[in-house]
Short mmCIF file of N, CA, C and O in Angstrom, two decimals:
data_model
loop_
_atom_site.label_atom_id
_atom_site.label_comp_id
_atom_site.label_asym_id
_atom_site.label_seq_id
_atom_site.Cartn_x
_atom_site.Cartn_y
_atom_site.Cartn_z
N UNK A 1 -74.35 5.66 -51.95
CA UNK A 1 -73.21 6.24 -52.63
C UNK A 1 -72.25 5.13 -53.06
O UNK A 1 -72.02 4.15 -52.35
N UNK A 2 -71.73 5.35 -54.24
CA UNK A 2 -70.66 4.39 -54.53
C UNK A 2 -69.71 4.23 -53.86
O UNK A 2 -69.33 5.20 -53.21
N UNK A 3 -69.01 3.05 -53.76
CA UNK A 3 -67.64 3.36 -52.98
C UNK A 3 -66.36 3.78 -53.98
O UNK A 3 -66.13 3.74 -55.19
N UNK A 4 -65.67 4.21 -52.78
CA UNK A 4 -64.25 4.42 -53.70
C UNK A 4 -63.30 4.00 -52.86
O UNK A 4 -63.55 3.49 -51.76
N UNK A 5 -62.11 4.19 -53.33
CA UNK A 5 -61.15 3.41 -52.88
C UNK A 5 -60.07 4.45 -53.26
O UNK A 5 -60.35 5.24 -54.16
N UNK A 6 -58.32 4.58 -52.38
CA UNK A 6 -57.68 5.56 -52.47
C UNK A 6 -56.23 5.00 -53.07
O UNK A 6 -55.57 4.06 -52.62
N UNK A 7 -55.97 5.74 -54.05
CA UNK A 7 -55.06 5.04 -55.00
C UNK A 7 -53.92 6.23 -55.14
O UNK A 7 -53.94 7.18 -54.35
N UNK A 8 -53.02 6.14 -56.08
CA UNK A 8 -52.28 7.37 -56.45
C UNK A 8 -51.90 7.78 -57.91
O UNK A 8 -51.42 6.90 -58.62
N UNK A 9 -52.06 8.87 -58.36
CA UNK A 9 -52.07 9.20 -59.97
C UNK A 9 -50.29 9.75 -59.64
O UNK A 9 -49.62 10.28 -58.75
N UNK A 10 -50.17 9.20 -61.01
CA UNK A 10 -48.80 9.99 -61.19
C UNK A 10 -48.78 10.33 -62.58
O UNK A 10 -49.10 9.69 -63.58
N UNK A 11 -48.25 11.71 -62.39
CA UNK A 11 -47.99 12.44 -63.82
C UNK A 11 -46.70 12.82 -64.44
O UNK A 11 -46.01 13.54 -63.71
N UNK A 12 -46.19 12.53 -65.59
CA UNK A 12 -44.48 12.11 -65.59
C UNK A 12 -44.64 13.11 -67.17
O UNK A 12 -45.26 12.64 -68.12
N UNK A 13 -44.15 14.17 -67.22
CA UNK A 13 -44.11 14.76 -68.20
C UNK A 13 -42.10 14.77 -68.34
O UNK A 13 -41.07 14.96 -67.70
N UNK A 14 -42.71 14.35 -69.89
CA UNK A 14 -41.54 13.32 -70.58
C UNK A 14 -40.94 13.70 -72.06
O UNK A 14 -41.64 13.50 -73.06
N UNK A 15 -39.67 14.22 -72.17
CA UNK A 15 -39.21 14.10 -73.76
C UNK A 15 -39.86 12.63 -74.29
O UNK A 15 -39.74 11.49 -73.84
N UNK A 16 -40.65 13.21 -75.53
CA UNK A 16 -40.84 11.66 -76.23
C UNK A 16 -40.32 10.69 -76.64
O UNK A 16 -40.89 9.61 -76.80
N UNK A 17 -38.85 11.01 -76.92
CA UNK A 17 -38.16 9.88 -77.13
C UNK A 17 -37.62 8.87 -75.93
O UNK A 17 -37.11 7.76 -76.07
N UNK A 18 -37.91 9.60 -74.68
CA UNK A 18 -37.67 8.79 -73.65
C UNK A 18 -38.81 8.03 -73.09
O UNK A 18 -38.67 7.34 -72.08
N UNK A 19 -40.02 8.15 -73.76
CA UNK A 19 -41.48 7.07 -73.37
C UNK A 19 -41.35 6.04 -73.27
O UNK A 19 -41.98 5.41 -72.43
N UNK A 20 -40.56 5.52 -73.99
CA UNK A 20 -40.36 3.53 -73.79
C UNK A 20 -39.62 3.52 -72.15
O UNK A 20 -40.24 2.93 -71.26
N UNK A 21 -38.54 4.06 -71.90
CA UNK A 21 -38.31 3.74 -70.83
C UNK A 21 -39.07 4.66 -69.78
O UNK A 21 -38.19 5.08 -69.02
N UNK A 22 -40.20 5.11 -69.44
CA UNK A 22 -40.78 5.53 -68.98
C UNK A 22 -42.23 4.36 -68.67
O UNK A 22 -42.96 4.37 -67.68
N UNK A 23 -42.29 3.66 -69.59
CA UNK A 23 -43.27 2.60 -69.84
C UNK A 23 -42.81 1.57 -69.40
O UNK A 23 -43.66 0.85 -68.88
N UNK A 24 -40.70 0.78 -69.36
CA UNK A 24 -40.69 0.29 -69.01
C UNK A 24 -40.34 -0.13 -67.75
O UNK A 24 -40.13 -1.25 -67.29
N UNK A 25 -40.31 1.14 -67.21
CA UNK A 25 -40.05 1.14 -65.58
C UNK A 25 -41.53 1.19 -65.26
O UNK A 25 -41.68 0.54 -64.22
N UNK A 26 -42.31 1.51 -65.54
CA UNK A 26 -43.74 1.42 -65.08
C UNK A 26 -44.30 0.04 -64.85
O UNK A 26 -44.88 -0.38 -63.85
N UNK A 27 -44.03 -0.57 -65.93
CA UNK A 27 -44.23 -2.39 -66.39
C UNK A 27 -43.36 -2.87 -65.09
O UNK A 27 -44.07 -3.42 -64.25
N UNK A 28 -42.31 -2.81 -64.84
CA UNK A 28 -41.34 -3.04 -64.01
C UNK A 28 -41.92 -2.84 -62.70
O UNK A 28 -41.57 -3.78 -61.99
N UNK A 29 -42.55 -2.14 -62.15
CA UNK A 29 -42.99 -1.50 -61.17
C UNK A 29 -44.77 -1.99 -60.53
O UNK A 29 -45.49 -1.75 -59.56
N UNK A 30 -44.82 -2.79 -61.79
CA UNK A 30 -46.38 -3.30 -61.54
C UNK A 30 -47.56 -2.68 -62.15
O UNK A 30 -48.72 -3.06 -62.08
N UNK A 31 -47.10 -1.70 -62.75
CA UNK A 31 -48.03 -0.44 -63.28
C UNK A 31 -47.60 -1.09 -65.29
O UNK A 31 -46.72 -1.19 -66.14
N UNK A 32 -49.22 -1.34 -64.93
CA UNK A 32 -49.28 -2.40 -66.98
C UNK A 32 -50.43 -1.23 -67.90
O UNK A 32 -50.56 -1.19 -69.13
N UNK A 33 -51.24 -0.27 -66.73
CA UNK A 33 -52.20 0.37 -67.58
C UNK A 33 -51.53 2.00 -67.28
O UNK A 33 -51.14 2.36 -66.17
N UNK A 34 -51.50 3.03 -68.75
CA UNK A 34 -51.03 4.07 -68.64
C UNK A 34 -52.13 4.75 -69.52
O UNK A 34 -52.99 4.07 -70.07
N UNK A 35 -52.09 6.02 -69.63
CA UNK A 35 -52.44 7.09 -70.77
C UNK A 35 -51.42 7.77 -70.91
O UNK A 35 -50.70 8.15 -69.98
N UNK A 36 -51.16 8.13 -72.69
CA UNK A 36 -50.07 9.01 -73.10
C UNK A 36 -50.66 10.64 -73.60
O UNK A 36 -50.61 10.87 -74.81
N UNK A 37 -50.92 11.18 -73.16
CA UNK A 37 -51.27 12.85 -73.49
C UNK A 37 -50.34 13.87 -74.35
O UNK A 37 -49.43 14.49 -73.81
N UNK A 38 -50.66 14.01 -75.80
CA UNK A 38 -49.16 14.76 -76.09
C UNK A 38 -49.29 16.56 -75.75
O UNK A 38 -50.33 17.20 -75.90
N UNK A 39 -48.35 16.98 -75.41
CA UNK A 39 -48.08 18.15 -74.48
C UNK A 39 -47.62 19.14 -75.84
O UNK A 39 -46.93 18.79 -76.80
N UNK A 40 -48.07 20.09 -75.67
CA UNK A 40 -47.57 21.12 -77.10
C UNK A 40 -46.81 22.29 -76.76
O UNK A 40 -46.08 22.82 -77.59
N UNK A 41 -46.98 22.86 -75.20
CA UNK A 41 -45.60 24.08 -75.35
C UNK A 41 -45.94 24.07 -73.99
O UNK A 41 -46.94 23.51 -73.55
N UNK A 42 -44.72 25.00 -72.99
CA UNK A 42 -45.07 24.91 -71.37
C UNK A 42 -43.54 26.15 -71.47
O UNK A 42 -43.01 26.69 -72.45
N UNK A 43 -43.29 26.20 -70.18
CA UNK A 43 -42.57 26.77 -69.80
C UNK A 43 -41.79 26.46 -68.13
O UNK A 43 -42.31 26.28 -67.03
N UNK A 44 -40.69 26.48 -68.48
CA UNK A 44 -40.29 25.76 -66.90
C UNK A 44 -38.66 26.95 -66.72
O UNK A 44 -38.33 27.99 -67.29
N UNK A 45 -37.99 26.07 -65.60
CA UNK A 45 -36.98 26.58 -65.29
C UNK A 45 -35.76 26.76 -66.53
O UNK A 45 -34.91 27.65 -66.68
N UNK A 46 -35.97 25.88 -67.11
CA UNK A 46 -34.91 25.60 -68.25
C UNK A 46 -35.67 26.95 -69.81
O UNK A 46 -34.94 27.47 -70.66
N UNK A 47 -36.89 27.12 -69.72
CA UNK A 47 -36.98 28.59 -70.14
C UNK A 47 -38.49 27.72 -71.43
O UNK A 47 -39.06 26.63 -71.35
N UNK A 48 -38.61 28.68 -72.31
CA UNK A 48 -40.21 28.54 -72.78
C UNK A 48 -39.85 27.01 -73.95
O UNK A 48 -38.80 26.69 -74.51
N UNK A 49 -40.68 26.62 -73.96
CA UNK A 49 -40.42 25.16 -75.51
C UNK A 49 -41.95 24.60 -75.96
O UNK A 49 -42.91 24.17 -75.32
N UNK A 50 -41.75 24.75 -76.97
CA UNK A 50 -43.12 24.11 -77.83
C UNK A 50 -42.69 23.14 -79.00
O UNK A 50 -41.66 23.07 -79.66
N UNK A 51 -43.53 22.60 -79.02
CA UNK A 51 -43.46 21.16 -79.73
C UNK A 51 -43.41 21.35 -81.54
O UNK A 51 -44.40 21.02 -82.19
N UNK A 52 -42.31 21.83 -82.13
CA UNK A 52 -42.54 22.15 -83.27
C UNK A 52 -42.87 21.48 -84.46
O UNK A 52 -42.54 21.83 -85.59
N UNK A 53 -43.57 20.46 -84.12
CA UNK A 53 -44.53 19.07 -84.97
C UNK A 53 -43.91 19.32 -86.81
O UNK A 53 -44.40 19.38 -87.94
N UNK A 54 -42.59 19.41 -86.17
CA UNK A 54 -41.85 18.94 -88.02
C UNK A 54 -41.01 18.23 -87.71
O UNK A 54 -41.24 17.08 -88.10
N UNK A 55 -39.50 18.44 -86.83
CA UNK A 55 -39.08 17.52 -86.40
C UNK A 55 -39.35 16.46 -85.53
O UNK A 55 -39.15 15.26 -85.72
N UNK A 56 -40.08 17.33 -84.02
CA UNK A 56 -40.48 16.45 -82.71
C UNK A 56 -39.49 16.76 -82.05
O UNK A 56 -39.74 16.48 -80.87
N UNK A 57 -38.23 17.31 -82.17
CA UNK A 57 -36.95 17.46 -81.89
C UNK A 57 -37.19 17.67 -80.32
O UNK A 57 -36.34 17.15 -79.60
N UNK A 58 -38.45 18.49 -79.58
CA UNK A 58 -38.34 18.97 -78.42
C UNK A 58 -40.11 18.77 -78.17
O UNK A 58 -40.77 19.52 -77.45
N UNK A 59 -40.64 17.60 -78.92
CA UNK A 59 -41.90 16.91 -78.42
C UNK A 59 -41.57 16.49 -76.66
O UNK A 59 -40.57 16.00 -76.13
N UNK A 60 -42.75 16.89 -76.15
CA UNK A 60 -43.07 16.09 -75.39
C UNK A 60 -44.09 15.53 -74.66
O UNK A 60 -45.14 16.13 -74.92
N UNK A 61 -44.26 14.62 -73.84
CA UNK A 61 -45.72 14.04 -73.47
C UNK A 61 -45.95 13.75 -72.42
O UNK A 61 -45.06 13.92 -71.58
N UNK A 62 -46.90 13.35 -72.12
CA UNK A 62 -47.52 13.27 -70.51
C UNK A 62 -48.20 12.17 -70.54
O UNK A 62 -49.23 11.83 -71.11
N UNK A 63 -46.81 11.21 -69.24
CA UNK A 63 -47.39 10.04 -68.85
C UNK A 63 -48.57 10.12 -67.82
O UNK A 63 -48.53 11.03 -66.99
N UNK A 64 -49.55 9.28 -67.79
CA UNK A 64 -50.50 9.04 -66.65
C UNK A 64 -50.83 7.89 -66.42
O UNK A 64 -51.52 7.43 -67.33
N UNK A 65 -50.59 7.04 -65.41
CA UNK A 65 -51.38 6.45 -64.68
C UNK A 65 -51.84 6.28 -62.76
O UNK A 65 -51.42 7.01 -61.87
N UNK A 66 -52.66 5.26 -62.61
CA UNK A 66 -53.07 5.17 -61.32
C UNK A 66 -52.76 3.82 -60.83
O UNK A 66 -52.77 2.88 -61.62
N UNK A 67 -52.43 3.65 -59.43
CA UNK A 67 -51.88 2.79 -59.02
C UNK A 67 -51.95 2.52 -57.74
O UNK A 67 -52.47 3.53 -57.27
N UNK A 68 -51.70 1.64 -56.70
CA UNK A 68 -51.35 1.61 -55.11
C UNK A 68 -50.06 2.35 -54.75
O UNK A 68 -48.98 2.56 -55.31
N UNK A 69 -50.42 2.54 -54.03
CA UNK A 69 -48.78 3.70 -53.09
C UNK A 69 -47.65 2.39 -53.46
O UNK A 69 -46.64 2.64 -54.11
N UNK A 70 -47.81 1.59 -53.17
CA UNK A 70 -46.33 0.61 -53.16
C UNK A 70 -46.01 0.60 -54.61
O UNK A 70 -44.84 0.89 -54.84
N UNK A 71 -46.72 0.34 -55.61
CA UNK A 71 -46.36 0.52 -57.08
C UNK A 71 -45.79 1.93 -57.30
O UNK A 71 -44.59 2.12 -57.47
N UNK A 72 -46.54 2.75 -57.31
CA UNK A 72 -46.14 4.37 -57.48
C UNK A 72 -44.58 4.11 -56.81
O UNK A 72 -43.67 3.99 -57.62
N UNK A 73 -44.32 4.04 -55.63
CA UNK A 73 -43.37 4.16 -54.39
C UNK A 73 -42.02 3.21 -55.31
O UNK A 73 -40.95 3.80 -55.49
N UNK A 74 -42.22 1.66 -55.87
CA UNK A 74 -40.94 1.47 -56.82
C UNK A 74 -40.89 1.92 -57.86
O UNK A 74 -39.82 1.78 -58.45
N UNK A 75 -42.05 2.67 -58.60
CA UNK A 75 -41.57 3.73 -59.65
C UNK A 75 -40.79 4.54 -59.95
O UNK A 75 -39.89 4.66 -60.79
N UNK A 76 -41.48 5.49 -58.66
CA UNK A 76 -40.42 6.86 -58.56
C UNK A 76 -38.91 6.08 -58.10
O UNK A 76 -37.82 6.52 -58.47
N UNK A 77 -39.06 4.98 -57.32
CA UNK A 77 -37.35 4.91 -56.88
C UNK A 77 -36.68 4.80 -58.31
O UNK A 77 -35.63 5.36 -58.62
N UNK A 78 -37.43 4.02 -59.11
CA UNK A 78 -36.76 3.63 -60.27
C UNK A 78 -36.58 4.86 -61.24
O UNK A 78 -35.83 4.60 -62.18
N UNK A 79 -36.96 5.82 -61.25
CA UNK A 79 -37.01 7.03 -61.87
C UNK A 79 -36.28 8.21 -61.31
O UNK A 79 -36.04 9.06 -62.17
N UNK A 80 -35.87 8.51 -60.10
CA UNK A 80 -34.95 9.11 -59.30
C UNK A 80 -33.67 9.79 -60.16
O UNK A 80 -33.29 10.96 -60.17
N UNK A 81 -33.18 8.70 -60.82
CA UNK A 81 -31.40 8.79 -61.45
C UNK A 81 -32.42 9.75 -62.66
O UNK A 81 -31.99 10.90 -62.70
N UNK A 82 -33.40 9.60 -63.44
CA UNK A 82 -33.82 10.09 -64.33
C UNK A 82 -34.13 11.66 -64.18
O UNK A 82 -34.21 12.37 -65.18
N UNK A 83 -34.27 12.08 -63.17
CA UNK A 83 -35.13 13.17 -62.87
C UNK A 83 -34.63 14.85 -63.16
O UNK A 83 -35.32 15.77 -63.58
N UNK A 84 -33.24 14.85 -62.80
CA UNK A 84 -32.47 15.68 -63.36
C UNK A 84 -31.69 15.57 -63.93
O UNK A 84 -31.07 16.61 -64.14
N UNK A 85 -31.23 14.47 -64.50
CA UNK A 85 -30.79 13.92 -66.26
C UNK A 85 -30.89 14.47 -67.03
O UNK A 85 -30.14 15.21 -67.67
N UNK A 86 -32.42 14.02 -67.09
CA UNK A 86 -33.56 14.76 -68.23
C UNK A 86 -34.62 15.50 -67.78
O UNK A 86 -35.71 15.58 -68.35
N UNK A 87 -34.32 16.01 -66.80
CA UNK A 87 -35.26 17.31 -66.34
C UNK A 87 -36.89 16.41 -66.47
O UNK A 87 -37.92 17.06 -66.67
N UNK A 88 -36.90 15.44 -66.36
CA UNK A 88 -38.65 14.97 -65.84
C UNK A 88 -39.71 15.62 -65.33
O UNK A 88 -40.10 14.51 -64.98
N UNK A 89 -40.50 16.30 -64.98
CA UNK A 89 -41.30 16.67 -63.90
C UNK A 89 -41.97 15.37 -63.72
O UNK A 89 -42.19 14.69 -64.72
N UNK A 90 -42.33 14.93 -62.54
CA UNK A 90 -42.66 13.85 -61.77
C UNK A 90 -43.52 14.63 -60.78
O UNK A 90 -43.06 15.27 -59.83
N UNK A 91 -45.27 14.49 -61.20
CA UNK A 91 -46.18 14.80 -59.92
C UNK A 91 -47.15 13.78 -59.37
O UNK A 91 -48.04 13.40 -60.12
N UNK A 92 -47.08 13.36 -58.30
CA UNK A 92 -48.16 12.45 -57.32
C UNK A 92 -49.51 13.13 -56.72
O UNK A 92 -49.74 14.22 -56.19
N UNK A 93 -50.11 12.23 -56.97
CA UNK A 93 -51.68 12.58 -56.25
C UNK A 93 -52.37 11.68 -55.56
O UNK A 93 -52.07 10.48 -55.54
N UNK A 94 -53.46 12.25 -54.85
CA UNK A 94 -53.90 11.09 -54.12
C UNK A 94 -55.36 11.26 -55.05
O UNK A 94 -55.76 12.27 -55.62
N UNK A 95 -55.92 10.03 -54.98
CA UNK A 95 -56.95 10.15 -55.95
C UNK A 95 -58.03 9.03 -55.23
O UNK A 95 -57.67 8.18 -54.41
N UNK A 96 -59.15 9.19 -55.61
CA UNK A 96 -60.51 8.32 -55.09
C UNK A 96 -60.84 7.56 -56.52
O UNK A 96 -61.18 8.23 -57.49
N UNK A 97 -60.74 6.49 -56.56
CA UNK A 97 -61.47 5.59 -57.31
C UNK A 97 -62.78 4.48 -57.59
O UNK A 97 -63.33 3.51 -57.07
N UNK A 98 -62.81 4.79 -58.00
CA UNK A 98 -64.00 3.62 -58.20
C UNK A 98 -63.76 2.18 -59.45
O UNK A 98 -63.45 2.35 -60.63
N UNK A 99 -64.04 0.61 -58.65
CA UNK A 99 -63.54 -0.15 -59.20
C UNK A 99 -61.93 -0.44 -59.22
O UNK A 99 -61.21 -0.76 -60.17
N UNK A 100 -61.62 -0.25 -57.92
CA UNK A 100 -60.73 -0.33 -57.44
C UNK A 100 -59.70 -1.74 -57.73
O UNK A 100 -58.57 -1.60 -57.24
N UNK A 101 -59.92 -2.90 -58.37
CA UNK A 101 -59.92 -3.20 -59.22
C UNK A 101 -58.78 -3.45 -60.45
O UNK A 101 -58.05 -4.44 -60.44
N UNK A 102 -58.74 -2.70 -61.20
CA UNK A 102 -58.42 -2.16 -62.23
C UNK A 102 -57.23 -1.32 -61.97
O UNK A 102 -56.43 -0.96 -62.83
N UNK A 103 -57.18 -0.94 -60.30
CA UNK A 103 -56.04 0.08 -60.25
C UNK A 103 -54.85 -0.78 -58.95
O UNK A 103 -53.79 -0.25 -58.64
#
């Protein structure tokens, strides 16, 4: 069996205009590899929103990457003040990797 190795995913669903600093607290944090996912409608506490792809006015997207607990761990500190600012959702996982490596 291959090995794996235990890392942590974090998922940062994000107004788009706030991605750069979402990228650059990540960079900041040790975390250089991401995926950007664009998100088209959801519904939360703040009530229903979809991405009305004329302005972008209320685009938003979904950060991902994987990382060691200590990277993840100065992320989120660095993201904290952000969280109910701008209403962030911020979710952690524990994840098995392979090529451990890379993460």
């Amino acid at each position: 069996m291959t090995e794996t190795v235990s890392r942590k995913r974090i998922d940062i669903l994000v107004d788009a205009p706030l991605l750069p600093r979402i990228i650059t607290a990540a960079e900041a944090s040790g975390i250089m590899a991401h995926t950007v996912f664009p998100a088209l409608s959801g519904a939360g506490h703040a009530g229903v929103w979809s991405d009305d792809q004329i302005t972008g006015a209320s685009a938003k997207v979904l950060f991902v990457a994987i990382a060691n607990s200590g990277k993840v761990a100065m992320l989120t500190d660095r993201l904290a003040p952000l969280l109910d600012e701008y209403g962030l959702v911020l979710i952690l996982s524990d994840v098995q990797v392979v090529r451990a490596g890379k993460f």
